[in-house]
CSV table of C-alpha atoms and ligand atoms in Angstrom, one decimal:
chain,number,residue,atom,x,y,z
A,185,MET,CA,-7.9,27.9,-5.8
A,186,THR,CA,-9.4,28.1,-9.3
A,187,LYS,CA,-12.8,26.6,-9.9
A,188,LEU,CA,-11.3,24.1,-12.3
A,189,LYS,CA,-8.8,22.8,-9.8
A,190,LYS,CA,-11.5,22.6,-7.2
A,191,THR,CA,-13.6,20.4,-9.5
A,192,ARG,CA,-10.6,18.3,-10.4
A,193,ASP,CA,-9.8,17.8,-6.7
A,194,PHE,CA,-13.4,16.8,-6.0
A,195,LEU,CA,-13.4,14.3,-8.9
A,196,LYS,CA,-10.2,12.8,-7.6
A,197,SER,CA,-11.4,12.7,-4.0
A,198,LEU,CA,-12.2,9.6,-2.0
A,199,ARG,CA,-15.6,11.2,-1.1
A,200,PHE,CA,-16.6,11.4,-4.8
A,201,ARG,CA,-15.5,7.8,-5.4
A,202,LEU,CA,-17.5,6.6,-2.5
A,203,ILE,CA,-20.6,8.5,-3.7
A,204,VAL,CA,-20.2,6.9,-7.2
A,205,LEU,CA,-19.7,3.5,-5.5
A,206,PHE,CA,-22.8,3.8,-3.4
A,207,ILE,CA,-24.9,4.9,-6.3
A,208,LEU,CA,-23.7,2.0,-8.5
A,209,LEU,CA,-24.2,-0.5,-5.7
A,210,GLY,CA,-27.6,1.0,-4.9
A,211,THR,CA,-29.1,1.2,-8.4
A,212,LEU,CA,-27.4,-1.5,-10.4
A,213,PRO,CA,-29.1,-4.5,-8.7
A,214,GLY,CA,-32.5,-2.8,-9.2
A,215,VAL,CA,-31.9,-2.2,-12.9
A,216,LEU,CA,-30.6,-5.7,-13.5
A,217,LEU,CA,-33.5,-7.2,-11.5
A,218,ARG,CA,-36.0,-5.2,-13.5
A,219,ALA,CA,-34.6,-6.2,-16.9
A,220,GLY,CA,-34.4,-9.9,-15.9
A,221,MET,CA,-37.8,-10.0,-14.2
A,222,LEU,CA,-39.7,-8.3,-17.0
A,223,GLY,CA,-38.3,-10.7,-19.6
A,224,THR,CA,-39.0,-13.7,-17.5
A,225,TYR,CA,-42.5,-12.6,-16.6
A,226,GLU,CA,-43.6,-12.3,-20.2
A,227,ASN,CA,-42.1,-15.6,-21.3
A,228,ARG,CA,-43.7,-17.5,-18.3
A,229,ALA,CA,-47.1,-15.8,-18.8
A,230,VAL,CA,-47.2,-16.8,-22.5
A,231,LEU,CA,-46.1,-20.3,-21.6
A,232,ILE,CA,-48.8,-20.8,-19.0
A,233,ARG,CA,-51.5,-19.3,-21.2
A,234,THR,CA,-50.4,-21.5,-24.1
A,235,SER,CA,-50.5,-24.8,-22.1
A,236,GLU,CA,-53.9,-23.8,-20.6
A,237,ILE,CA,-55.4,-23.2,-24.0
A,238,LEU,CA,-53.8,-26.3,-25.5
A,239,SER,CA,-55.3,-28.5,-22.8
A,240,GLN,CA,-58.8,-26.9,-23.3
A,241,ALA,CA,-58.5,-27.2,-27.0
A,242,LYS,CA,-57.5,-30.9,-26.8
A,243,ILE,CA,-60.5,-31.6,-24.6
A,244,LEU,CA,-62.8,-29.8,-27.0
A,245,ALA,CA,-61.2,-31.5,-30.0
A,246,ASN,CA,-62.0,-34.9,-28.4
A,247,GLN,CA,-65.6,-33.8,-27.9
A,248,ILE,CA,-65.9,-32.6,-31.5
A,249,VAL,CA,-64.8,-36.0,-32.8
A,250,SER,CA,-67.0,-38.0,-30.4
A,251,ASN,CA,-70.0,-35.9,-31.2
A,252,ASP,CA,-69.4,-36.2,-34.9
A,253,TYR,CA,-69.5,-32.4,-35.1
A,254,LEU,CA,-68.1,-32.2,-38.6
A,255,ASN,CA,-70.7,-34.5,-40.1
A,256,GLN,CA,-73.5,-32.7,-38.2
A,257,ASN,CA,-72.7,-29.6,-40.3
A,258,ALA,CA,-71.3,-27.9,-37.2
A,259,SER,CA,-74.7,-27.7,-35.6
A,260,VAL,CA,-74.1,-29.4,-32.3
A,261,PRO,CA,-75.3,-26.7,-29.8
A,262,MET,CA,-73.3,-28.1,-26.8
A,263,ILE,CA,-70.1,-27.9,-28.8
A,264,ASN,CA,-70.8,-24.5,-30.3
A,265,VAL,CA,-71.5,-23.1,-26.8
A,266,GLN,CA,-68.2,-24.5,-25.6
A,267,LEU,CA,-66.3,-23.1,-28.6
A,268,GLU,CA,-67.9,-19.6,-28.0
A,269,GLN,CA,-67.0,-19.9,-24.3
A,270,LEU,CA,-63.3,-20.7,-25.2
A,271,SER,CA,-63.0,-17.8,-27.5
A,272,THR,CA,-64.7,-15.4,-25.0
A,273,ILE,CA,-62.7,-16.5,-22.0
A,274,TYR,CA,-59.4,-16.2,-23.8
A,275,ASP,CA,-60.4,-13.2,-25.9
A,276,GLY,CA,-59.7,-15.2,-29.1
A,277,ARG,CA,-61.0,-16.8,-32.2
A,278,VAL,CA,-61.6,-20.6,-32.8
A,279,MET,CA,-62.0,-22.1,-36.2
A,280,ILE,CA,-62.9,-25.7,-37.1
A,281,ILE,CA,-61.6,-26.9,-40.4
A,282,ASP,CA,-62.7,-30.2,-42.1
A,283,ASP,CA,-60.6,-32.6,-44.2
A,284,SER,CA,-61.3,-30.5,-47.3
A,285,PHE,CA,-59.7,-27.4,-45.7
A,286,ARG,CA,-63.1,-25.7,-45.4
A,287,ILE,CA,-63.8,-23.7,-42.4
A,288,VAL,CA,-67.0,-25.2,-40.9
A,289,LYS,CA,-67.1,-23.1,-37.8
A,290,ASP,CA,-65.6,-19.6,-37.0
A,291,THR,CA,-66.5,-18.1,-33.7
A,292,TYR,CA,-66.1,-14.6,-35.3
A,293,GLY,CA,-68.6,-15.8,-38.0
A,294,LEU,CA,-66.4,-14.0,-40.6
A,295,ASP,CA,-64.8,-16.8,-42.6
A,296,THR,CA,-67.3,-19.7,-42.4
A,297,GLY,CA,-67.3,-21.7,-45.6
A,298,LYS,CA,-64.0,-20.4,-46.8
A,299,THR,CA,-61.0,-22.6,-47.5
A,300,VAL,CA,-57.8,-22.2,-45.5
A,301,ILE,CA,-54.5,-23.6,-46.4
A,302,SER,CA,-51.6,-22.6,-44.1
A,303,GLU,CA,-48.4,-24.4,-43.0
A,304,GLU,CA,-49.7,-25.0,-39.5
A,305,VAL,CA,-53.0,-26.5,-40.7
A,306,MET,CA,-51.2,-28.7,-43.1
A,307,ARG,CA,-48.8,-29.9,-40.4
A,308,SER,CA,-51.7,-30.6,-38.1
A,309,PHE,CA,-53.3,-32.8,-40.8
A,310,TYR,CA,-50.2,-34.9,-40.3
A,311,GLY,CA,-51.0,-35.2,-36.6
A,312,GLU,CA,-48.8,-32.4,-35.2
A,313,GLU,CA,-50.0,-30.1,-32.4
A,314,ILE,CA,-48.6,-26.7,-33.2
A,315,THR,CA,-48.2,-23.7,-30.8
A,316,LYS,CA,-46.7,-20.4,-31.9
A,317,HIS,CA,-46.3,-17.0,-30.2
A,318,ASP,CA,-46.1,-13.9,-32.3
A,319,SER,CA,-44.8,-11.3,-29.8
A,320,GLU,CA,-44.8,-8.5,-32.4
A,321,ASN,CA,-48.5,-8.8,-33.2
A,322,ARG,CA,-49.2,-10.0,-29.7
A,323,TYR,CA,-51.1,-13.3,-30.2
A,324,ILE,CA,-50.7,-17.0,-29.6
A,325,GLU,CA,-51.8,-19.5,-32.3
A,326,LEU,CA,-52.5,-23.2,-31.7
A,327,SER,CA,-53.5,-25.8,-34.2
A,328,VAL,CA,-54.8,-29.1,-32.9
A,329,PRO,CA,-55.7,-32.1,-35.1
A,330,LEU,CA,-59.1,-33.6,-34.7
A,331,VAL,CA,-58.2,-37.3,-34.4
A,332,GLN,CA,-60.6,-40.2,-34.5
A,333,SER,CA,-59.1,-43.4,-33.1
A,334,GLU,CA,-61.1,-46.6,-33.2
A,335,SER,CA,-59.8,-49.8,-31.7
A,336,GLY,CA,-58.1,-52.0,-34.1
A,337,ARG,CA,-57.8,-49.3,-36.7
A,338,ASP,CA,-55.3,-46.5,-37.5
A,339,ALA,CA,-56.0,-43.1,-36.2
A,340,ARG,CA,-57.8,-40.9,-38.7
A,341,ILE,CA,-57.5,-37.1,-38.9
A,342,LEU,CA,-60.9,-35.6,-39.6
A,343,GLY,CA,-60.0,-32.0,-39.4
A,344,VAL,CA,-58.1,-29.3,-37.5
A,345,MET,CA,-59.0,-26.9,-34.7
A,346,LEU,CA,-57.3,-23.5,-35.1
A,347,VAL,CA,-57.2,-21.3,-32.0
A,348,SER,CA,-55.7,-17.8,-32.0
A,349,VAL,CA,-55.7,-15.8,-28.7
A,350,SER,CA,-54.6,-12.3,-28.1
A,351,THR,CA,-51.8,-11.7,-25.5
A,352,ASP,CA,-52.7,-8.0,-25.1
A,353,ASN,CA,-53.4,-8.4,-21.4
A,354,ILE,CA,-50.1,-10.1,-20.8
A,355,SER,CA,-48.3,-7.2,-22.5
A,356,LEU,CA,-50.5,-4.7,-20.5
A,357,ASN,CA,-49.5,-6.4,-17.2
A,358,SER,CA,-45.9,-6.4,-18.3
A,359,ASP,CA,-46.0,-2.7,-19.2
A,360,TYR,CA,-47.6,-2.0,-15.8
A,361,LEU,CA,-44.9,-4.0,-14.0
A,362,ALA,CA,-42.2,-2.1,-16.0
A,363,ARG,CA,-43.7,1.2,-14.9
A,364,ALA,CA,-44.0,0.2,-11.3
A,365,THR,CA,-40.5,-1.1,-11.1
A,366,MET,CA,-39.2,2.0,-12.8
A,367,ILE,CA,-40.8,4.1,-10.1
A,368,ILE,CA,-39.4,1.9,-7.3
A,369,ASN,CA,-36.0,2.1,-9.0
A,370,MET,CA,-36.0,5.8,-9.2
A,371,VAL,CA,-37.2,6.3,-5.6
A,372,SER,CA,-34.6,3.9,-4.3
A,373,ALA,CA,-31.9,5.5,-6.4
A,374,GLY,CA,-32.9,8.9,-4.9
A,375,ILE,CA,-32.7,7.4,-1.4
A,376,VAL,CA,-29.4,5.7,-2.2
A,377,VAL,CA,-27.9,8.9,-3.6
A,378,PHE,CA,-29.0,10.9,-0.5
A,379,PHE,CA,-27.6,8.3,2.0
A,380,GLY,CA,-24.5,7.8,-0.3
A,381,VAL,CA,-23.6,11.5,-0.1
A,382,LEU,CA,-24.2,11.5,3.7
A,383,CYS,CA,-22.2,8.2,4.3
A,384,ALA,CA,-19.3,9.4,2.0
A,385,ALA,CA,-19.0,12.6,4.0
A,386,GLY,CA,-19.1,10.7,7.3
A,387,LEU,CA,-16.5,8.1,6.1
A,388,VAL,CA,-13.9,10.6,4.9
A,389,LYS,CA,-14.4,12.8,8.0
A,390,PRO,CA,-11.6,11.1,10.0
A,391,LEU,CA,-9.2,11.8,7.1
A,392,HIS,CA,-10.0,15.5,7.2
A,393,LYS,CA,-9.5,15.4,10.9
A,394,MET,CA,-6.1,13.9,10.4
A,395,SER,CA,-5.1,16.5,7.9
A,396,SER,CA,-6.1,19.4,10.1
A,397,SER,CA,-4.4,17.8,13.1
A,398,ILE,CA,-1.2,17.5,11.1
A,399,GLU,CA,-1.5,21.1,10.1
A,400,SER,CA,-1.9,22.2,13.7
A,401,ILE,CA,1.1,20.1,14.7
A,402,GLN,CA,3.1,21.7,11.9
A,403,THR,CA,2.2,25.2,13.0
A,404,GLY,CA,2.9,24.3,16.6
A,405,TYR,CA,-0.6,25.1,17.8
A,406,GLY,CA,-2.7,22.5,19.5
A,407,GLU,CA,-1.7,18.9,20.2
A,408,ASP,CA,1.8,17.7,19.6
A,409,GLU,CA,0.6,14.1,18.8
A,410,LEU,CA,-1.6,12.8,16.1
A,411,GLU,CA,-4.6,11.0,17.5
A,412,VAL,CA,-7.4,9.9,15.2
A,413,MET,CA,-8.7,6.6,16.4
A,414,ASP,CA,-11.9,6.4,14.3
A,415,TYR,CA,-10.6,3.5,12.2
A,416,THR,CA,-7.9,0.8,12.7
A,417,GLU,CA,-6.2,2.2,9.7
A,418,THR,CA,-6.2,5.8,10.9
A,419,ALA,CA,-5.0,4.6,14.3
A,420,GLN,CA,-2.1,2.7,12.6
A,421,ILE,CA,-1.2,5.7,10.5
A,422,CYS,CA,-1.2,7.9,13.6
A,423,GLU,CA,1.0,5.5,15.4
A,424,LYS,CA,3.6,5.5,12.6
A,425,PHE,CA,3.3,9.3,12.2
A,426,ASN,CA,3.9,9.8,15.9
A,427,GLU,CA,6.9,7.4,15.8
A,428,MET,CA,8.3,9.4,12.9
A,429,LEU,CA,7.6,12.7,14.7
A,430,GLY,CA,9.5,11.3,17.8
A,431,ARG,CA,12.5,10.4,15.6
A,432,MET,CA,12.5,13.8,14.0
A,433,LYS,CA,12.4,15.5,17.5
A,434,VAL,CA,15.4,13.4,18.6
A,435,LEU,CA,17.2,14.3,15.5
A,436,ASP,CA,16.4,17.9,15.9
A,437,ASP,CA,17.5,17.8,19.5
A,438,SER,CA,20.8,16.1,18.7
A,439,ARG,CA,21.4,18.6,15.8
A,440,GLN,CA,20.8,21.5,18.1
A,441,GLU,CA,23.1,19.9,20.8
A,442,PHE,CA,25.8,19.3,18.1
A,443,VAL,CA,25.6,22.9,16.9
A,444,SER,CA,25.9,24.3,20.5
A,445,ASN,CA,28.8,21.8,21.2
A,446,VAL,CA,30.6,22.9,18.1
A,447,SER,CA,30.2,26.6,18.9
A,448,HIS,CA,31.4,26.0,22.5
A,449,GLU,CA,34.4,23.9,21.4
A,450,LEU,CA,35.4,26.4,18.8
A,451,LYS,CA,35.0,29.3,21.2
A,452,THR,CA,37.1,27.9,23.9
A,453,PRO,CA,40.5,28.3,22.2
A,454,LEU,CA,39.5,31.7,20.9
A,455,THR,CA,38.6,32.9,24.4
A,456,SER,CA,42.0,31.6,25.7
A,457,MET,CA,43.8,33.5,22.9
A,458,LYS,CA,41.9,36.7,23.7
A,459,VAL,CA,42.7,36.4,27.4
A,460,LEU,CA,46.4,35.8,26.7
A,461,ALA,CA,46.5,38.6,24.2
A,462,ASP,CA,44.6,41.0,26.5
A,463,SER,CA,46.8,40.2,29.5
A,464,ILE,CA,50.1,40.7,27.7
A,465,ASN,CA,48.8,43.9,26.2
A,466,SER,CA,47.7,45.3,29.5
A,467,MET,CA,51.2,44.8,31.0
A,468,GLU,CA,53.5,47.7,30.6
A,469,ASN,CA,57.1,47.0,29.6
A,470,ALA,CA,56.5,43.2,29.7
A,471,PRO,CA,59.7,41.4,29.1
A,472,ILE,CA,60.3,39.7,25.8
A,473,GLU,CA,60.4,36.2,27.5
A,474,LEU,CA,56.9,36.7,28.7
A,475,TYR,CA,55.8,37.7,25.1
A,476,GLN,CA,57.5,34.6,23.8
A,477,GLU,CA,55.7,32.4,26.4
A,478,PHE,CA,52.3,34.0,25.7
A,479,MET,CA,52.8,33.7,21.9
A,480,ALA,CA,53.7,30.0,22.3
A,481,ASP,CA,50.5,29.5,24.3
A,482,ILE,CA,48.5,31.3,21.6
A,483,GLY,CA,50.2,29.1,19.0
A,484,ASN,CA,49.0,26.0,21.0
A,485,GLU,CA,45.5,27.3,21.0
A,486,VAL,CA,45.6,27.9,17.2
A,487,GLU,CA,46.8,24.3,16.8
A,488,ARG,CA,43.9,23.1,18.9
A,489,GLU,CA,41.4,25.1,17.0
A,490,THR,CA,42.8,23.7,13.7
A,491,LYS,CA,42.6,20.2,15.1
A,492,ILE,CA,38.9,20.6,16.1
A,493,ILE,CA,38.1,22.0,12.6
A,494,ASN,CA,40.0,19.2,10.9
A,495,ASP,CA,38.2,16.6,13.0
A,496,LEU,CA,34.8,18.3,12.3
A,497,LEU,CA,35.6,18.2,8.6
A,498,SER,CA,36.5,14.5,8.8
A,499,LEU,CA,33.3,13.8,10.6
A,500,VAL,CA,31.3,15.7,7.9
A,501,LYS,CA,33.0,13.7,5.2
A,502,MET,CA,32.1,10.5,7.0
A,503,ASP,CA,28.4,11.4,6.9
A,504,LYS,CA,26.7,8.6,5.2
A,505,SER,CA,24.7,10.8,2.8
A,506,LEU,CA,27.7,13.0,1.8
A,507,ALA,CA,30.4,10.4,1.7
A,508,ASP,CA,32.1,9.6,-1.5
A,509,VAL,CA,33.9,6.4,-0.8
A,510,ASN,CA,37.0,5.4,-2.7
A,511,ILE,CA,37.2,1.7,-2.5
A,512,THR,CA,40.4,-0.1,-3.4
A,513,ASN,CA,41.9,-3.4,-2.5
A,514,VAL,CA,44.2,-2.7,0.5
A,515,ASN,CA,46.7,-4.8,2.2
A,516,ILE,CA,45.5,-4.4,5.8
A,517,ASN,CA,48.7,-5.9,7.3
A,518,GLU,CA,50.8,-3.2,5.6
A,519,LEU,CA,48.2,-0.5,6.5
A,520,LEU,CA,48.5,-1.4,10.2
A,521,GLU,CA,52.3,-1.5,10.0
A,522,GLN,CA,52.4,2.0,8.6
A,523,ILE,CA,50.0,3.3,11.3
A,524,LEU,CA,52.1,1.8,14.1
A,525,LYS,CA,55.3,3.2,12.6
A,526,ARG,CA,53.7,6.7,12.6
A,527,LEU,CA,52.4,6.3,16.2
A,528,ASN,CA,55.6,4.7,17.6
A,529,PRO,CA,57.2,8.0,18.6
A,530,ILE,CA,54.1,9.0,20.7
A,531,ALA,CA,54.2,5.5,22.3
A,532,GLU,CA,57.9,5.9,23.1
A,533,ARG,CA,57.3,9.3,24.5
A,534,GLN,CA,54.6,7.9,26.8
A,535,LYS,CA,56.8,4.8,27.5
A,536,VAL,CA,54.1,2.5,26.2
A,537,GLU,CA,54.9,-0.7,24.4
A,538,LEU,CA,53.2,-1.0,21.0
A,539,VAL,CA,52.9,-4.5,19.5
A,540,LEU,CA,51.3,-5.7,16.3
A,541,GLU,CA,50.3,-9.3,15.8
A,542,SER,CA,49.0,-10.5,12.4
A,543,PHE,CA,47.6,-14.0,12.2
A,544,ARG,CA,47.4,-14.1,8.4
A,545,PRO,CA,47.8,-11.9,5.4
A,546,VAL,CA,44.7,-9.9,4.9
A,547,SER,CA,43.6,-7.8,1.9
A,548,ALA,CA,40.2,-6.1,1.7
A,549,ASP,CA,38.2,-3.8,-0.4
A,550,VAL,CA,38.1,-0.6,1.7
A,551,ASP,CA,38.4,3.1,1.6
A,552,GLU,CA,42.1,3.4,2.7
A,553,VAL,CA,42.1,7.0,4.0
A,554,LYS,CA,38.9,6.7,6.0
A,555,LEU,CA,39.7,3.3,7.6
A,556,SER,CA,43.3,4.4,8.3
A,557,LEU,CA,41.9,7.4,10.2
A,558,ALA,CA,39.6,5.1,12.2
A,559,PHE,CA,42.3,2.6,13.1
A,560,THR,CA,44.7,5.5,14.0
A,561,ASN,CA,42.2,7.0,16.4
A,562,LEU,CA,41.7,3.7,18.2
A,563,ILE,CA,45.4,3.0,18.6
A,564,GLU,CA,46.2,6.6,19.5
A,565,ASN,CA,43.6,6.5,22.2
A,566,ALA,CA,45.0,3.3,23.5
A,567,ILE,CA,48.4,5.0,23.8
A,568,LYS,CA,46.9,8.3,25.1
A,569,TYR,CA,44.8,6.8,27.8
A,570,ASN,CA,47.5,4.6,29.2
A,571,HIS,CA,49.9,4.5,32.1
A,572,GLU,CA,53.7,4.9,31.8
A,573,GLY,CA,55.2,1.5,31.2
A,574,GLY,CA,51.8,0.2,29.9
A,575,TRP,CA,51.3,-1.8,26.6
A,576,VAL,CA,49.0,-1.7,23.6
A,577,HIS,CA,48.4,-5.0,21.6
A,578,VAL,CA,47.0,-4.7,18.1
A,579,THR,CA,45.8,-8.0,16.6
A,580,LEU,CA,44.7,-8.7,13.1
A,581,ASN,CA,42.8,-11.9,12.0
A,582,ALA,CA,40.3,-12.9,9.3
A,583,ASP,CA,37.9,-15.5,8.1
A,584,HIS,CA,36.4,-16.0,4.6
A,585,GLN,CA,34.0,-13.1,5.1
A,586,TYR,CA,35.4,-10.6,7.5
A,587,PHE,CA,38.7,-9.3,9.0
A,588,PHE,CA,38.9,-8.6,12.7
A,589,LEU,CA,41.0,-6.0,14.4
A,590,LYS,CA,41.5,-6.0,18.2
A,591,VAL,CA,43.1,-3.0,20.0
A,592,GLU,CA,43.8,-3.9,23.6
A,593,ASP,CA,45.5,-1.7,26.2
A,594,SER,CA,46.5,-1.8,29.8
A,595,GLY,CA,45.3,1.8,30.3
A,596,ILE,CA,43.0,3.7,32.6
A,597,GLY,CA,39.9,2.0,31.3
A,598,ILE,CA,36.4,3.6,30.8
A,599,PRO,CA,33.8,3.8,33.7
A,600,GLU,CA,30.8,1.6,33.1
A,601,ASP,CA,28.3,4.5,32.9
A,602,SER,CA,30.4,6.1,30.1
A,603,ILE,CA,30.8,3.1,27.9
A,604,ASP,CA,27.6,3.8,25.9
A,605,LYS,CA,28.5,7.5,25.4
A,606,ILE,CA,32.0,7.4,24.2
A,607,PHE,CA,31.0,7.3,20.5
A,608,GLU,CA,28.9,10.4,20.9
A,609,ARG,CA,30.4,13.6,19.3
A,610,PHE,CA,32.4,15.7,21.8
A,611,TYR,CA,31.9,13.2,24.7
A,612,ARG,CA,34.9,12.8,26.9
A,613,VAL,CA,35.1,10.9,30.2
A,614,ASP,CA,37.5,13.4,31.7
A,615,LYS,CA,37.2,16.7,29.8
A,616,SER,CA,40.3,18.4,31.3
A,617,HIS,CA,42.5,15.3,30.9
A,618,SER,CA,41.4,14.8,27.3
A,619,ARG,CA,42.1,18.4,26.6
A,620,GLU,CA,45.5,18.2,28.2
A,621,ILE,CA,46.4,15.4,25.9
A,622,GLY,CA,44.9,17.1,22.9
A,623,GLY,CA,41.6,15.3,22.5
A,624,THR,CA,38.6,16.8,20.8
A,625,GLY,CA,36.0,14.2,21.7
A,626,LEU,CA,35.4,13.6,18.0
A,627,GLY,CA,37.8,10.7,17.4
A,628,LEU,CA,35.6,7.8,18.3
A,629,ALA,CA,32.6,9.4,16.5
A,630,ILE,CA,34.7,9.5,13.3
A,631,THR,CA,35.9,5.9,13.9
A,632,ARG,CA,32.4,4.6,14.3
A,633,ASN,CA,31.1,6.4,11.2
A,634,ALA,CA,34.0,5.1,9.1
A,635,ILE,CA,33.4,1.5,10.3
A,636,LEU,CA,29.6,1.7,9.7
A,637,MET,CA,30.2,3.1,6.3
A,638,HIS,CA,32.1,-0.2,5.5
A,639,ARG,CA,29.1,-2.1,6.9
A,640,GLY,CA,31.3,-3.2,9.8
A,641,ALA,CA,30.8,-3.3,13.6
A,642,ILE,CA,32.7,-2.0,16.6
A,643,LYS,CA,32.4,-3.2,20.2
A,644,VAL,CA,34.1,-2.0,23.4
A,645,PHE,CA,34.9,-3.9,26.6
A,646,SER,CA,36.6,-2.0,29.5
A,647,THR,CA,37.4,-2.3,33.2
A,648,GLU,CA,38.2,0.9,34.9
A,649,GLY,CA,41.9,0.9,36.0
A,650,GLU,CA,42.7,-2.3,34.1
A,651,GLY,CA,42.4,-1.5,30.4
A,652,THR,CA,40.2,-1.4,27.4
A,653,ILE,CA,39.5,-3.7,24.3
A,654,PHE,CA,38.1,-2.4,21.1
A,655,ASN,CA,36.9,-5.1,18.7
A,656,VAL,CA,36.3,-4.2,15.0
A,657,ARG,CA,34.8,-6.4,12.3
A,658,ILE,CA,34.9,-5.3,8.6
A,659,PRO,CA,33.6,-7.3,5.6
A,660,LEU,CA,36.5,-8.3,3.2
A,661,HIS,CA,34.3,-7.2,0.2
A,662,TYR,CA,32.7,-3.8,0.2
A,663,ILE,CA,28.8,-3.9,0.4
A,664,SER,CA,27.4,-0.7,-1.1
B,818,LIG,P1,39.3,12.3,22.4
B,818,LIG,O1,39.6,13.2,21.4
B,818,LIG,O2,38.9,13.0,23.7
B,818,LIG,O3,40.2,11.2,22.7
B,818,LIG,P2,37.5,10.2,21.5
B,818,LIG,O4,36.2,10.4,20.8
B,818,LIG,O5,38.6,9.6,20.7
B,818,LIG,O6,37.9,11.7,22.0
B,818,LIG,O7,37.2,9.4,22.8
B,818,LIG,C1,36.2,9.8,23.6
B,818,LIG,C2,36.5,9.5,25.1
B,818,LIG,O8,36.5,8.1,25.3
B,818,LIG,C3,37.9,10.0,25.5
B,818,LIG,O9,37.8,11.3,25.9
B,818,LIG,C4,38.2,9.0,26.6
B,818,LIG,O10,37.7,9.5,27.8
B,818,LIG,C5,37.5,7.8,26.2
B,818,LIG,N1,38.4,6.8,25.6
B,818,LIG,C6,38.6,6.5,24.3
B,818,LIG,N2,39.5,5.5,24.1
B,818,LIG,C7,39.9,5.1,25.3
B,818,LIG,C8,40.8,4.1,25.8
B,818,LIG,N3,41.5,3.3,25.0
B,818,LIG,N4,41.0,4.0,27.2
B,818,LIG,C9,40.3,4.8,28.0
B,818,LIG,N5,39.4,5.7,27.6
B,818,LIG,C10,39.2,5.9,26.3
């Protein structure tokens, strides 16, 4: 086997597919979980941080207003301390802007006294609380209006508190989490691959076992039955396989039996001819009459051999797989009349009364030659296996689907234990009697095959010493 074929076989194997499946099932959930978890973690952390700072900023904004911080020139120590604390705790910067957009306090001390005009500040002067997360530059920005509300008067916005806080530590946490989950994912993927390979090998093992068992059955060594019970499926396959094997054995046996029967039947007339020829040759000065008698016997044996060969050929032609059927619409009444006309001389010789009774005109789509052979065999048997002075009644009837043929005789009948065997090839109840009257044991096998070929049925009822009835049913229209 070439390397390429080996690789292709492996890629097409159930084992490889199982390995891929295990790897996908083992790693995909981890990868998806990681992607989903990291995204959610960052969003939630920013959200919590924002709402925390917002509430702190609002409390401070209230204190700034109530302590008149803006008018005190940003020199209320208690407020300043709290502003510093806020910026230290959250690693950020706090700026207080008065109503002339001047920065009165900057916890970084960089921009105090400068003027700031930004969209957020402007919107906060209209009373809006604004929060914004800039994920690229990693910071959260809040702007909270400093609102003075006196009873009975409209709220007045004195200034704006601008807080910007770094989200570096959230990003750091998120990066750490990403690294940790990546490691967990890789480790679990490794474990999954390892166990996946092991499991796949274990799961396909019974299949390998099956294939090697079949191989040993084929070669004739080892068991003669397949038995791999590891899975319900393999047990079912084994059961079906053994059934098939049994059928093949029966077929093989019957084929062998048929071949040995054929050789035996063909050899018998030849042996007789040889004996006849040898004995006449060994006689010195044998009279011409004896020669004539022996030659007549040899002629009979040749006739018999020819009959066996002809019957065998008919049987082969009836074989379902080889048969070429020639279906035409045939008048069955006329067909039977012709058969009876042909058989009448034999019946007269045997002193058997032959009667045909047709209940209605019947025409059917059949193979005339094959069916004629089948009906001839049945009627000829009824005459052959009869007593002197006996009778044979042939009846034809039909319904809308089938036509029915009944061949009834007053003959010797068939013993009960032979009834099931008479359709077998070469089976004869009384071998010597059948031979005497020119039977080959193939007639009923041919008949049955011809009837089955027409999707018909044949049944036999018989009482030994009283007579036999053959019932045949054939569809009026041929079913291929
Ligand atoms: P054969 O060539 O010997 O007649 P068949 O296949 O036609 O072979 O029949 C098989 C055997 O069935 C016959 O040998 C005979 O013993 C028995 N048989 C068939 N038809 C009848 C019948 N109508 N009455 C009694 N026995 C019959």
